[in-house]
């Protein structure tokens, strides 16, 4: 667990500096796989509404690492983890998105892959990454992967990496708010860290910090509805999904593509071919889509043109009153057009739920007498927001004629 002779820093717009003390972390950042994250945007589609949102998974991953680093300044967290476990925590934070592909939500839906599973597998089996991790000891890579897989081998670390209030969400909400310019996503990170304790292996927050937690949850809710679920950005994602779908169908029909679709072809034949999966970054997909604008396939050409030139599709709320209108639009398409030019999509979100059975599904509050309570029981604001339940937004998307 060698430390660098001199601390290395990365300038970051949110945190000022990201601090690197361990030699291993520096080397992980320099791997091919981690550098690849520079070529994967954090938000796909959102930049069609909020043009500032061009930030990459590279900057997000460094940010998650830095928050983990700051969590380690909390005395309870520091004391609960051994030196080896601290390093596992930092590595898991840094590498938690290592399996992310380009425009991954649409991609994962159509090609049936999952970035968390791929990430854990890469940590164990990618030669450069696993060799580096295993310089600590022979089980180190598989222990870092186990945190991503949530096998409960390191329950506290898993909770810090992935729960209602974790290092991942804290970074992406603040970072996405910063780059989109949204006024809602700001979180009092310093305050949250100051009121954080560990009690019986669980993360708890002191009652006096409850407002920072309420603010975090409400910010999260606003970010979902204002940014992530913005209908224009969803409409743009639908176009991308339809491109993937058309490409997949054409590949199965052996259509003669102009662009180099080998990587996608291999994914269909062997979704477990990780080396091949890693070729698929934003550069590759954007290049392919540009080549599709000259395709001899009319459907693919139209979709690629929509994507590249921002011809956003129409959308209508899927309500009983709109049924006739939706049917009318559907009837104006041929069967084939219906498949590639229309889509029903629903998103949903609640401010906070605490009915999950999993570890980390609840936020715990530490009372002044040392007892542990839950956020729901201590916050009237959150309890009343929970009563309003889930907000759902079903929409019909269609290519305008
Ligand atoms: Ca993430």
mmCIF file of C-alpha atoms and ligand atoms in Angstrom:
data_model
loop_
_atom_site.group_PDB
_atom_site.id
_atom_site.type_symbol
_atom_site.label_atom_id
_atom_site.label_comp_id
_atom_site.label_asym_id
_atom_site.label_seq_id
_atom_site.Cartn_x
_atom_site.Cartn_y
_atom_site.Cartn_z
ATOM 1 C CA UNK A 1 0.000 0.000 0.000
ATOM 2 C CA UNK A 2 2.690 2.418 -1.075
ATOM 3 C CA UNK A 3 2.109 6.117 -0.861
ATOM 4 C CA UNK A 4 3.409 8.481 -3.513
ATOM 5 C CA UNK A 5 6.508 10.468 -2.512
ATOM 6 C CA UNK A 6 4.438 13.584 -3.170
ATOM 7 C CA UNK A 7 0.644 13.893 -3.262
ATOM 8 C CA UNK A 8 -0.736 14.269 -6.768
ATOM 9 C CA UNK A 9 -3.732 16.519 -7.453
ATOM 10 C CA UNK A 10 -6.239 16.901 -10.286
ATOM 11 C CA UNK A 11 -7.994 20.237 -10.681
ATOM 12 C CA UNK A 12 -11.734 19.805 -10.410
ATOM 13 C CA UNK A 13 -14.460 22.419 -10.895
ATOM 14 C CA UNK A 14 -16.493 21.126 -7.927
ATOM 15 C CA UNK A 15 -13.965 20.220 -5.280
ATOM 16 C CA UNK A 16 -11.019 22.432 -6.157
ATOM 17 C CA UNK A 17 -8.612 19.518 -6.065
ATOM 18 C CA UNK A 18 -8.886 15.756 -6.199
ATOM 19 C CA UNK A 19 -6.133 14.325 -4.014
ATOM 20 C CA UNK A 20 -4.184 11.168 -4.797
ATOM 21 C CA UNK A 21 -1.900 9.715 -2.137
ATOM 22 C CA UNK A 22 -1.617 6.057 -3.083
ATOM 23 C CA UNK A 23 0.637 4.884 -5.892
ATOM 24 C CA UNK A 24 -2.008 2.304 -6.850
ATOM 25 C CA UNK A 25 -4.695 4.953 -7.421
ATOM 26 C CA UNK A 26 -2.369 6.965 -9.650
ATOM 27 C CA UNK A 27 -1.589 3.862 -11.701
ATOM 28 C CA UNK A 28 -5.271 2.896 -11.964
ATOM 29 C CA UNK A 29 -6.094 6.348 -13.339
ATOM 30 C CA UNK A 30 -3.434 5.834 -16.009
ATOM 31 C CA UNK A 31 -4.801 2.499 -17.264
ATOM 32 C CA UNK A 32 -6.300 2.187 -20.736
ATOM 33 C CA UNK A 33 -9.654 1.272 -19.242
ATOM 34 C CA UNK A 34 -9.861 4.273 -16.960
ATOM 35 C CA UNK A 35 -8.653 6.694 -19.647
ATOM 36 C CA UNK A 36 -11.386 5.271 -21.875
ATOM 37 C CA UNK A 37 -13.936 6.882 -19.538
ATOM 38 C CA UNK A 38 -12.873 10.250 -20.961
ATOM 39 C CA UNK A 39 -14.642 9.099 -24.118
ATOM 40 C CA UNK A 40 -17.933 8.213 -22.444
ATOM 41 C CA UNK A 41 -20.254 11.088 -21.589
ATOM 42 C CA UNK A 42 -21.856 11.028 -18.170
ATOM 43 C CA UNK A 43 -25.287 12.017 -19.466
ATOM 44 C CA UNK A 44 -26.580 10.955 -22.831
ATOM 45 C CA UNK A 45 -29.394 12.960 -24.322
ATOM 46 C CA UNK A 46 -29.401 15.574 -21.581
ATOM 47 C CA UNK A 47 -26.920 17.743 -23.509
ATOM 48 C CA UNK A 48 -29.598 18.206 -26.177
ATOM 49 C CA UNK A 49 -31.508 20.298 -23.622
ATOM 50 C CA UNK A 50 -28.722 21.554 -21.353
ATOM 51 C CA UNK A 51 -25.795 22.170 -23.669
ATOM 52 C CA UNK A 52 -23.272 22.414 -20.836
ATOM 53 C CA UNK A 53 -23.708 18.756 -19.945
ATOM 54 C CA UNK A 54 -20.688 17.498 -21.888
ATOM 55 C CA UNK A 55 -18.839 16.082 -18.867
ATOM 56 C CA UNK A 56 -17.427 12.569 -18.956
ATOM 57 C CA UNK A 57 -17.531 9.483 -16.767
ATOM 58 C CA UNK A 58 -13.833 10.143 -16.200
ATOM 59 C CA UNK A 59 -14.526 13.342 -14.251
ATOM 60 C CA UNK A 60 -17.449 11.726 -12.392
ATOM 61 C CA UNK A 61 -15.331 8.717 -11.407
ATOM 62 C CA UNK A 62 -12.549 10.952 -10.084
ATOM 63 C CA UNK A 63 -15.200 12.893 -8.168
ATOM 64 C CA UNK A 64 -16.654 9.756 -6.576
ATOM 65 C CA UNK A 65 -13.135 8.777 -5.559
ATOM 66 C CA UNK A 66 -12.584 12.218 -3.974
ATOM 67 C CA UNK A 67 -15.808 11.988 -1.976
ATOM 68 C CA UNK A 68 -14.706 8.546 -0.746
ATOM 69 C CA UNK A 69 -11.417 10.151 0.221
ATOM 70 C CA UNK A 70 -13.294 12.801 2.208
ATOM 71 C CA UNK A 71 -15.511 10.186 3.866
ATOM 72 C CA UNK A 72 -12.272 8.700 5.186
ATOM 73 C CA UNK A 73 -11.720 11.904 7.174
ATOM 74 C CA UNK A 74 -14.764 10.966 9.294
ATOM 75 C CA UNK A 75 -13.254 9.450 12.472
ATOM 76 C CA UNK A 76 -15.883 6.667 12.703
ATOM 77 C CA UNK A 77 -15.348 5.621 9.075
ATOM 78 C CA UNK A 78 -11.584 5.695 9.469
ATOM 79 C CA UNK A 79 -11.733 3.564 12.599
ATOM 80 C CA UNK A 80 -14.200 1.064 11.147
ATOM 81 C CA UNK A 81 -11.941 0.134 8.227
ATOM 82 C CA UNK A 82 -8.513 -1.498 8.144
ATOM 83 C CA UNK A 83 -5.784 -0.010 5.902
ATOM 84 C CA UNK A 84 -6.532 -2.651 3.291
ATOM 85 C CA UNK A 85 -10.282 -1.963 3.451
ATOM 86 C CA UNK A 86 -9.712 1.781 3.046
ATOM 87 C CA UNK A 87 -7.862 1.081 -0.170
ATOM 88 C CA UNK A 88 -10.628 -1.302 -1.329
ATOM 89 C CA UNK A 89 -13.123 1.503 -0.707
ATOM 90 C CA UNK A 90 -11.084 4.040 -2.708
ATOM 91 C CA UNK A 91 -10.516 1.601 -5.602
ATOM 92 C CA UNK A 92 -14.185 0.570 -5.734
ATOM 93 C CA UNK A 93 -15.219 4.254 -5.746
ATOM 94 C CA UNK A 94 -12.791 5.050 -8.557
ATOM 95 C CA UNK A 95 -13.715 1.991 -10.633
ATOM 96 C CA UNK A 96 -17.468 1.746 -9.964
ATOM 97 C CA UNK A 97 -18.371 2.845 -13.535
ATOM 98 C CA UNK A 98 -15.481 1.137 -15.349
ATOM 99 C CA UNK A 99 -17.912 -1.097 -17.291
ATOM 100 C CA UNK A 100 -19.967 1.776 -18.689
ATOM 101 C CA UNK A 101 -20.433 1.738 -22.434
ATOM 102 C CA UNK A 102 -21.446 4.547 -24.768
ATOM 103 C CA UNK A 103 -25.003 5.869 -24.369
ATOM 104 C CA UNK A 104 -25.351 2.908 -22.113
ATOM 105 C CA UNK A 105 -28.986 2.892 -21.051
ATOM 106 C CA UNK A 106 -30.285 2.506 -24.589
ATOM 107 C CA UNK A 107 -27.427 0.168 -25.423
ATOM 108 C CA UNK A 108 -27.996 -2.095 -22.437
ATOM 109 C CA UNK A 109 -31.714 -2.356 -23.207
ATOM 110 C CA UNK A 110 -31.230 -3.400 -26.808
ATOM 111 C CA UNK A 111 -28.112 -5.560 -26.507
ATOM 112 C CA UNK A 112 -28.942 -7.103 -23.136
ATOM 113 C CA UNK A 113 -25.759 -6.271 -21.216
ATOM 114 C CA UNK A 114 -25.319 -4.737 -17.747
ATOM 115 C CA UNK A 115 -22.528 -2.288 -16.923
ATOM 116 C CA UNK A 116 -22.211 -3.255 -13.267
ATOM 117 C CA UNK A 117 -21.737 -6.920 -14.065
ATOM 118 C CA UNK A 118 -19.298 -6.038 -16.834
ATOM 119 C CA UNK A 119 -17.443 -3.656 -14.505
ATOM 120 C CA UNK A 120 -16.971 -6.307 -11.820
ATOM 121 C CA UNK A 121 -15.791 -8.811 -14.427
ATOM 122 C CA UNK A 122 -13.331 -6.332 -15.921
ATOM 123 C CA UNK A 123 -11.825 -5.600 -12.502
ATOM 124 C CA UNK A 124 -11.120 -9.298 -12.063
ATOM 125 C CA UNK A 125 -10.193 -10.312 -15.571
ATOM 126 C CA UNK A 126 -8.813 -7.359 -17.494
ATOM 127 C CA UNK A 127 -5.087 -8.037 -17.451
ATOM 128 C CA UNK A 128 -3.827 -4.496 -16.919
ATOM 129 C CA UNK A 129 -6.351 -3.739 -14.176
ATOM 130 C CA UNK A 130 -6.252 -7.005 -12.261
ATOM 131 C CA UNK A 131 -2.450 -7.267 -12.334
ATOM 132 C CA UNK A 132 -2.208 -3.794 -10.896
ATOM 133 C CA UNK A 133 -4.803 -4.424 -8.175
ATOM 134 C CA UNK A 134 -3.219 -7.729 -7.234
ATOM 135 C CA UNK A 135 0.110 -6.081 -6.504
ATOM 136 C CA UNK A 136 -1.502 -5.402 -3.100
ATOM 137 C CA UNK A 137 -2.281 -9.097 -2.534
ATOM 138 C CA UNK A 138 -3.666 -11.972 -4.550
ATOM 139 C CA UNK A 139 -7.307 -11.438 -3.523
ATOM 140 C CA UNK A 140 -7.371 -7.686 -3.888
ATOM 141 C CA UNK A 141 -8.935 -7.452 -7.375
ATOM 142 C CA UNK A 142 -11.656 -9.937 -6.507
ATOM 143 C CA UNK A 143 -12.391 -8.094 -3.248
ATOM 144 C CA UNK A 144 -12.810 -4.787 -5.111
ATOM 145 C CA UNK A 145 -15.075 -6.581 -7.619
ATOM 146 C CA UNK A 146 -17.115 -8.059 -4.752
ATOM 147 C CA UNK A 147 -18.011 -4.529 -3.589
ATOM 148 C CA UNK A 148 -19.332 -3.674 -7.065
ATOM 149 C CA UNK A 149 -21.257 -6.982 -7.108
ATOM 150 C CA UNK A 150 -22.644 -6.314 -3.604
ATOM 151 C CA UNK A 151 -21.886 -9.762 -2.267
ATOM 152 C CA UNK A 152 -21.994 -8.425 1.344
ATOM 153 C CA UNK A 153 -18.395 -9.394 1.992
ATOM 154 C CA UNK A 154 -17.711 -5.745 2.946
ATOM 155 C CA UNK A 155 -21.152 -4.474 3.997
ATOM 156 C CA UNK A 156 -20.025 -1.075 5.243
ATOM 157 C CA UNK A 157 -18.018 -0.322 2.086
ATOM 158 C CA UNK A 158 -20.949 -1.445 -0.068
ATOM 159 C CA UNK A 159 -23.202 0.908 1.834
ATOM 160 C CA UNK A 160 -20.816 3.815 1.314
ATOM 161 C CA UNK A 161 -20.573 3.054 -2.429
ATOM 162 C CA UNK A 162 -24.217 2.267 -3.076
ATOM 163 C CA UNK A 163 -27.173 3.210 -0.863
ATOM 164 C CA UNK A 164 -29.698 6.024 -0.458
ATOM 165 C CA UNK A 165 -26.898 8.434 0.333
ATOM 166 C CA UNK A 166 -23.643 7.257 -1.198
ATOM 167 C CA UNK A 167 -20.459 8.586 -2.793
ATOM 168 C CA UNK A 168 -21.770 7.920 -6.318
ATOM 169 C CA UNK A 169 -25.017 9.889 -5.985
ATOM 170 C CA UNK A 170 -23.392 12.695 -4.053
ATOM 171 C CA UNK A 171 -21.002 13.284 -6.913
ATOM 172 C CA UNK A 172 -23.318 12.858 -9.867
ATOM 173 C CA UNK A 173 -26.079 15.080 -8.489
ATOM 174 C CA UNK A 174 -23.705 17.923 -7.744
ATOM 175 C CA UNK A 175 -21.687 17.428 -10.950
ATOM 176 C CA UNK A 176 -24.734 17.144 -13.201
ATOM 177 C CA UNK A 177 -26.256 20.233 -11.568
ATOM 178 C CA UNK A 178 -23.028 22.137 -12.128
ATOM 179 C CA UNK A 179 -22.647 21.202 -15.794
ATOM 180 C CA UNK A 180 -26.298 21.549 -16.729
ATOM 181 C CA UNK A 181 -26.556 24.849 -14.854
ATOM 182 C CA UNK A 182 -29.633 23.582 -12.961
ATOM 183 C CA UNK A 183 -30.239 25.572 -9.801
ATOM 184 C CA UNK A 184 -31.637 22.643 -7.826
ATOM 185 C CA UNK A 185 -29.020 19.951 -7.385
ATOM 186 C CA UNK A 186 -26.731 21.517 -4.821
ATOM 187 C CA UNK A 187 -25.825 19.494 -1.783
ATOM 188 C CA UNK A 188 -24.136 20.516 1.464
ATOM 189 C CA UNK A 189 -21.454 17.846 1.248
ATOM 190 C CA UNK A 190 -19.262 19.270 4.013
ATOM 191 C CA UNK A 191 -22.187 19.316 6.420
ATOM 192 C CA UNK A 192 -23.208 15.740 5.544
ATOM 193 C CA UNK A 193 -19.686 14.545 6.172
ATOM 194 C CA UNK A 194 -19.498 16.372 9.505
ATOM 195 C CA UNK A 195 -22.662 14.734 10.849
ATOM 196 C CA UNK A 196 -21.799 11.222 9.689
ATOM 197 C CA UNK A 197 -21.124 8.415 12.188
ATOM 198 C CA UNK A 198 -21.040 4.627 12.190
ATOM 199 C CA UNK A 199 -23.253 2.756 14.628
ATOM 200 C CA UNK A 200 -23.462 -1.080 14.657
ATOM 201 C CA UNK A 201 -21.867 -1.241 11.228
ATOM 202 C CA UNK A 202 -24.419 1.186 9.735
ATOM 203 C CA UNK A 203 -23.931 4.697 8.460
ATOM 204 C CA UNK A 204 -25.983 7.133 10.584
ATOM 205 C CA UNK A 205 -26.366 10.910 10.522
ATOM 206 C CA UNK A 206 -26.691 13.110 13.560
ATOM 207 C CA UNK A 207 -30.129 14.652 14.026
ATOM 208 C CA UNK A 208 -28.684 18.165 13.793
ATOM 209 C CA UNK A 209 -27.747 17.463 10.154
ATOM 210 C CA UNK A 210 -31.245 16.454 9.102
ATOM 211 C CA UNK A 211 -31.809 19.555 6.987
ATOM 212 C CA UNK A 212 -28.808 18.751 4.827
ATOM 213 C CA UNK A 213 -30.352 15.303 4.192
ATOM 214 C CA UNK A 214 -33.793 16.722 3.419
ATOM 215 C CA UNK A 215 -32.196 19.166 1.022
ATOM 216 C CA UNK A 216 -30.230 16.352 -0.658
ATOM 217 C CA UNK A 217 -33.371 14.253 -1.213
ATOM 218 C CA UNK A 218 -35.411 17.157 -2.528
ATOM 219 C CA UNK A 219 -32.521 18.173 -4.816
ATOM 220 C CA UNK A 220 -32.386 14.631 -6.118
ATOM 221 C CA UNK A 221 -36.112 14.656 -6.813
ATOM 222 C CA UNK A 222 -35.850 17.963 -8.667
ATOM 223 C CA UNK A 223 -32.853 16.815 -10.694
ATOM 224 C CA UNK A 224 -34.801 13.767 -11.856
ATOM 225 C CA UNK A 225 -37.782 15.765 -13.083
ATOM 226 C CA UNK A 226 -35.953 18.836 -14.311
ATOM 227 C CA UNK A 227 -32.925 17.200 -15.913
ATOM 228 C CA UNK A 228 -32.771 13.402 -16.221
ATOM 229 C CA UNK A 229 -36.441 12.993 -17.184
ATOM 230 C CA UNK A 230 -36.720 16.092 -19.330
ATOM 231 C CA UNK A 231 -39.031 15.015 -22.197
ATOM 232 C CA UNK A 232 -36.697 16.351 -24.909
ATOM 233 C CA UNK A 233 -33.812 14.369 -23.530
ATOM 234 C CA UNK A 234 -36.038 11.280 -23.289
ATOM 235 C CA UNK A 235 -37.178 11.823 -26.885
ATOM 236 C CA UNK A 236 -33.537 11.944 -27.949
ATOM 237 C CA UNK A 237 -32.779 8.711 -26.081
ATOM 238 C CA UNK A 238 -35.679 7.082 -27.908
ATOM 239 C CA UNK A 239 -34.074 7.957 -31.270
ATOM 240 C CA UNK A 240 -30.843 6.371 -30.118
ATOM 241 C CA UNK A 241 -32.626 3.250 -28.936
ATOM 242 C CA UNK A 242 -34.340 2.911 -32.287
ATOM 243 C CA UNK A 243 -30.978 3.259 -34.068
ATOM 244 C CA UNK A 244 -29.585 0.414 -31.970
ATOM 245 C CA UNK A 245 -32.708 -1.610 -32.634
ATOM 246 C CA UNK A 246 -32.548 -1.047 -36.402
ATOM 247 C CA UNK A 247 -28.825 -1.867 -36.493
ATOM 248 C CA UNK A 248 -29.418 -5.048 -34.551
ATOM 249 C CA UNK A 249 -32.223 -6.129 -36.904
ATOM 250 C CA UNK A 250 -30.150 -5.275 -39.991
ATOM 251 C CA UNK A 251 -27.149 -7.186 -38.652
ATOM 252 C CA UNK A 252 -29.311 -10.248 -38.229
ATOM 253 C CA UNK A 253 -30.443 -9.810 -41.863
ATOM 254 C CA UNK A 254 -26.788 -9.489 -42.979
ATOM 255 C CA UNK A 255 -27.307 -6.007 -44.341
ATOM 256 C CA UNK A 256 -24.159 -4.595 -46.049
ATOM 257 C CA UNK A 257 -23.186 -1.682 -43.773
ATOM 258 C CA UNK A 258 -20.805 1.075 -44.880
ATOM 259 C CA UNK A 259 -19.410 1.750 -41.409
ATOM 260 C CA UNK A 260 -17.406 -0.673 -39.280
ATOM 261 C CA UNK A 261 -20.084 -2.471 -37.286
ATOM 262 C CA UNK A 262 -17.846 -5.389 -36.254
ATOM 263 C CA UNK A 263 -17.895 -4.506 -32.572
ATOM 264 C CA UNK A 264 -21.698 -4.487 -32.504
ATOM 265 C CA UNK A 265 -21.851 -7.706 -34.498
ATOM 266 C CA UNK A 266 -19.579 -9.398 -31.976
ATOM 267 C CA UNK A 267 -21.754 -8.208 -29.068
ATOM 268 C CA UNK A 268 -24.755 -9.947 -30.612
ATOM 269 C CA UNK A 269 -22.796 -13.164 -31.099
ATOM 270 C CA UNK A 270 -20.997 -13.076 -27.775
ATOM 271 C CA UNK A 271 -22.184 -10.538 -25.194
ATOM 272 C CA UNK A 272 -19.448 -11.765 -22.845
ATOM 273 C CA UNK A 273 -16.588 -10.695 -25.111
ATOM 274 C CA UNK A 274 -15.276 -7.920 -22.886
ATOM 275 C CA UNK A 275 -12.378 -6.761 -25.072
ATOM 276 C CA UNK A 276 -14.812 -6.115 -27.822
ATOM 277 C CA UNK A 277 -17.272 -4.316 -25.540
ATOM 278 C CA UNK A 278 -14.586 -1.814 -24.601
ATOM 279 C CA UNK A 279 -14.203 -0.592 -28.165
ATOM 280 C CA UNK A 280 -17.687 0.810 -27.873
ATOM 281 C CA UNK A 281 -17.238 4.374 -26.654
ATOM 282 C CA UNK A 282 -18.953 7.612 -27.713
ATOM 283 C CA UNK A 283 -16.383 8.186 -30.483
ATOM 284 C CA UNK A 284 -17.139 4.820 -32.046
ATOM 285 C CA UNK A 285 -20.923 5.190 -31.845
ATOM 286 C CA UNK A 286 -20.919 8.801 -33.074
ATOM 287 C CA UNK A 287 -18.720 7.809 -36.020
ATOM 288 C CA UNK A 288 -21.050 4.964 -36.879
ATOM 289 C CA UNK A 289 -24.127 7.166 -36.689
ATOM 290 C CA UNK A 290 -22.468 9.713 -38.980
ATOM 291 C CA UNK A 291 -21.877 6.905 -41.500
ATOM 292 C CA UNK A 292 -25.525 5.816 -41.173
ATOM 293 C CA UNK A 293 -26.681 9.185 -42.548
ATOM 294 C CA UNK A 294 -25.506 7.831 -45.918
ATOM 295 C CA UNK A 295 -27.035 4.389 -45.479
ATOM 296 C CA UNK A 296 -29.105 2.826 -48.249
ATOM 297 C CA UNK A 297 -31.566 1.717 -45.573
ATOM 298 C CA UNK A 298 -34.233 4.431 -45.370
ATOM 299 C CA UNK A 299 -35.163 3.792 -41.761
ATOM 300 C CA UNK A 300 -31.602 3.815 -40.472
ATOM 301 C CA UNK A 301 -30.754 6.904 -42.520
ATOM 302 C CA UNK A 302 -33.753 8.814 -41.161
ATOM 303 C CA UNK A 303 -32.978 7.848 -37.571
ATOM 304 C CA UNK A 304 -29.305 8.790 -37.915
ATOM 305 C CA UNK A 305 -30.249 12.126 -39.428
ATOM 306 C CA UNK A 306 -32.656 12.823 -36.552
ATOM 307 C CA UNK A 307 -29.947 11.963 -34.039
ATOM 308 C CA UNK A 308 -27.128 13.951 -35.592
ATOM 309 C CA UNK A 309 -29.134 17.027 -36.522
ATOM 310 C CA UNK A 310 -31.302 17.117 -33.414
ATOM 311 C CA UNK A 311 -34.673 16.523 -35.008
ATOM 312 C CA UNK A 312 -36.427 15.885 -31.721
ATOM 313 C CA UNK A 313 -39.478 13.637 -31.905
ATOM 314 C CA UNK A 314 -42.926 14.641 -30.748
ATOM 315 C CA UNK A 315 -44.322 13.418 -27.441
ATOM 316 C CA UNK A 316 -47.777 13.244 -25.862
ATOM 317 C CA UNK A 317 -48.812 12.341 -22.328
ATOM 318 C CA UNK A 318 -50.306 8.895 -22.345
ATOM 319 C CA UNK A 319 -53.639 9.764 -20.726
ATOM 320 C CA UNK A 320 -57.175 8.531 -21.498
ATOM 321 C CA UNK A 321 -58.012 11.941 -23.061
ATOM 322 C CA UNK A 322 -55.105 11.590 -25.479
ATOM 323 C CA UNK A 323 -55.934 8.034 -26.576
ATOM 324 C CA UNK A 324 -57.683 9.089 -29.793
ATOM 325 C CA UNK A 325 -54.889 11.407 -30.782
ATOM 326 C CA UNK A 326 -52.271 8.717 -30.164
ATOM 327 C CA UNK A 327 -54.270 6.184 -32.168
ATOM 328 C CA UNK A 328 -54.546 8.620 -35.029
ATOM 329 C CA UNK A 329 -50.760 9.062 -35.128
ATOM 330 C CA UNK A 330 -50.200 5.315 -34.936
ATOM 331 C CA UNK A 331 -52.558 4.701 -37.836
ATOM 332 C CA UNK A 332 -50.572 7.063 -40.041
ATOM 333 C CA UNK A 333 -47.557 4.706 -39.921
ATOM 334 C CA UNK A 334 -46.869 1.441 -41.710
ATOM 335 C CA UNK A 335 -46.223 -1.604 -39.502
ATOM 336 C CA UNK A 336 -42.482 -1.240 -39.965
ATOM 337 C CA UNK A 337 -42.516 2.495 -39.258
ATOM 338 C CA UNK A 338 -44.549 1.840 -36.145
ATOM 339 C CA UNK A 339 -41.761 -0.359 -34.808
ATOM 340 C CA UNK A 340 -38.945 2.125 -35.451
ATOM 341 C CA UNK A 341 -40.680 5.508 -35.332
ATOM 342 C CA UNK A 342 -42.897 5.281 -32.242
ATOM 343 C CA UNK A 343 -42.388 4.305 -28.621
ATOM 344 C CA UNK A 344 -44.186 4.214 -25.276
ATOM 345 C CA UNK A 345 -41.904 5.150 -22.377
ATOM 346 C CA UNK A 346 -42.665 5.635 -18.711
ATOM 347 C CA UNK A 347 -40.435 7.115 -16.022
ATOM 348 C CA UNK A 348 -41.141 7.253 -12.323
ATOM 349 C CA UNK A 349 -39.511 8.610 -9.227
ATOM 350 C CA UNK A 350 -40.263 9.241 -5.574
ATOM 351 C CA UNK A 351 -38.467 11.633 -3.239
ATOM 352 C CA UNK A 352 -37.593 8.900 -0.818
ATOM 353 C CA UNK A 353 -38.770 5.378 -0.050
ATOM 354 C CA UNK A 354 -37.761 3.360 2.944
ATOM 355 C CA UNK A 355 -39.630 0.138 2.357
ATOM 356 C CA UNK A 356 -36.674 -1.577 0.662
ATOM 357 C CA UNK A 357 -35.422 -4.734 2.297
ATOM 358 C CA UNK A 358 -31.824 -4.227 1.273
ATOM 359 C CA UNK A 359 -29.026 -2.971 3.388
ATOM 360 C CA UNK A 360 -28.637 0.767 2.761
ATOM 361 C CA UNK A 361 -32.236 1.325 1.648
ATOM 362 C CA UNK A 362 -32.996 3.462 4.690
ATOM 363 C CA UNK A 363 -31.305 6.583 5.996
ATOM 364 C CA UNK A 364 -30.675 6.318 9.735
ATOM 365 C CA UNK A 365 -30.640 9.206 12.171
ATOM 366 C CA UNK A 366 -28.600 9.282 15.352
ATOM 367 C CA UNK A 367 -30.529 10.912 18.209
ATOM 368 C CA UNK A 368 -28.963 12.919 21.004
ATOM 369 C CA UNK A 369 -29.402 10.078 23.515
ATOM 370 C CA UNK A 370 -27.455 7.731 21.246
ATOM 371 C CA UNK A 371 -30.522 5.843 19.953
ATOM 372 C CA UNK A 372 -30.862 5.218 16.229
ATOM 373 C CA UNK A 373 -34.062 6.255 14.462
ATOM 374 C CA UNK A 374 -35.037 6.540 10.798
ATOM 375 C CA UNK A 375 -35.302 9.592 8.571
ATOM 376 C CA UNK A 376 -38.988 8.929 8.042
ATOM 377 C CA UNK A 377 -39.641 9.110 11.794
ATOM 378 C CA UNK A 378 -37.533 12.215 12.345
ATOM 379 C CA UNK A 379 -38.346 14.391 9.343
ATOM 380 C CA UNK A 380 -41.865 15.749 8.877
ATOM 381 C CA UNK A 381 -40.925 17.107 5.468
ATOM 382 C CA UNK A 382 -39.778 13.723 4.192
ATOM 383 C CA UNK A 383 -42.650 11.836 5.873
ATOM 384 C CA UNK A 384 -45.201 14.052 4.123
ATOM 385 C CA UNK A 385 -43.407 13.794 0.768
ATOM 386 C CA UNK A 386 -43.411 10.015 1.146
ATOM 387 C CA UNK A 387 -47.184 10.107 1.509
ATOM 388 C CA UNK A 388 -47.527 11.722 -1.891
ATOM 389 C CA UNK A 389 -45.908 8.533 -3.213
ATOM 390 C CA UNK A 390 -44.445 7.899 -6.595
ATOM 391 C CA UNK A 391 -44.747 10.296 -9.504
ATOM 392 C CA UNK A 392 -45.145 8.517 -12.831
ATOM 393 C CA UNK A 393 -44.907 10.017 -16.294
ATOM 394 C CA UNK A 394 -45.975 7.772 -19.207
ATOM 395 C CA UNK A 395 -45.450 9.269 -22.658
ATOM 396 C CA UNK A 396 -45.915 8.329 -26.290
ATOM 397 C CA UNK A 397 -43.007 9.381 -28.544
ATOM 398 C CA UNK A 398 -43.219 9.559 -32.335
ATOM 399 C CA UNK A 399 -41.170 10.689 -35.283
ATOM 400 C CA UNK A 400 -42.715 13.807 -36.765
ATOM 401 C CA UNK A 401 -43.628 13.544 -40.433
HETATM 402 CA CA1 LIG B 1 -21.774 6.425 -11.189
#
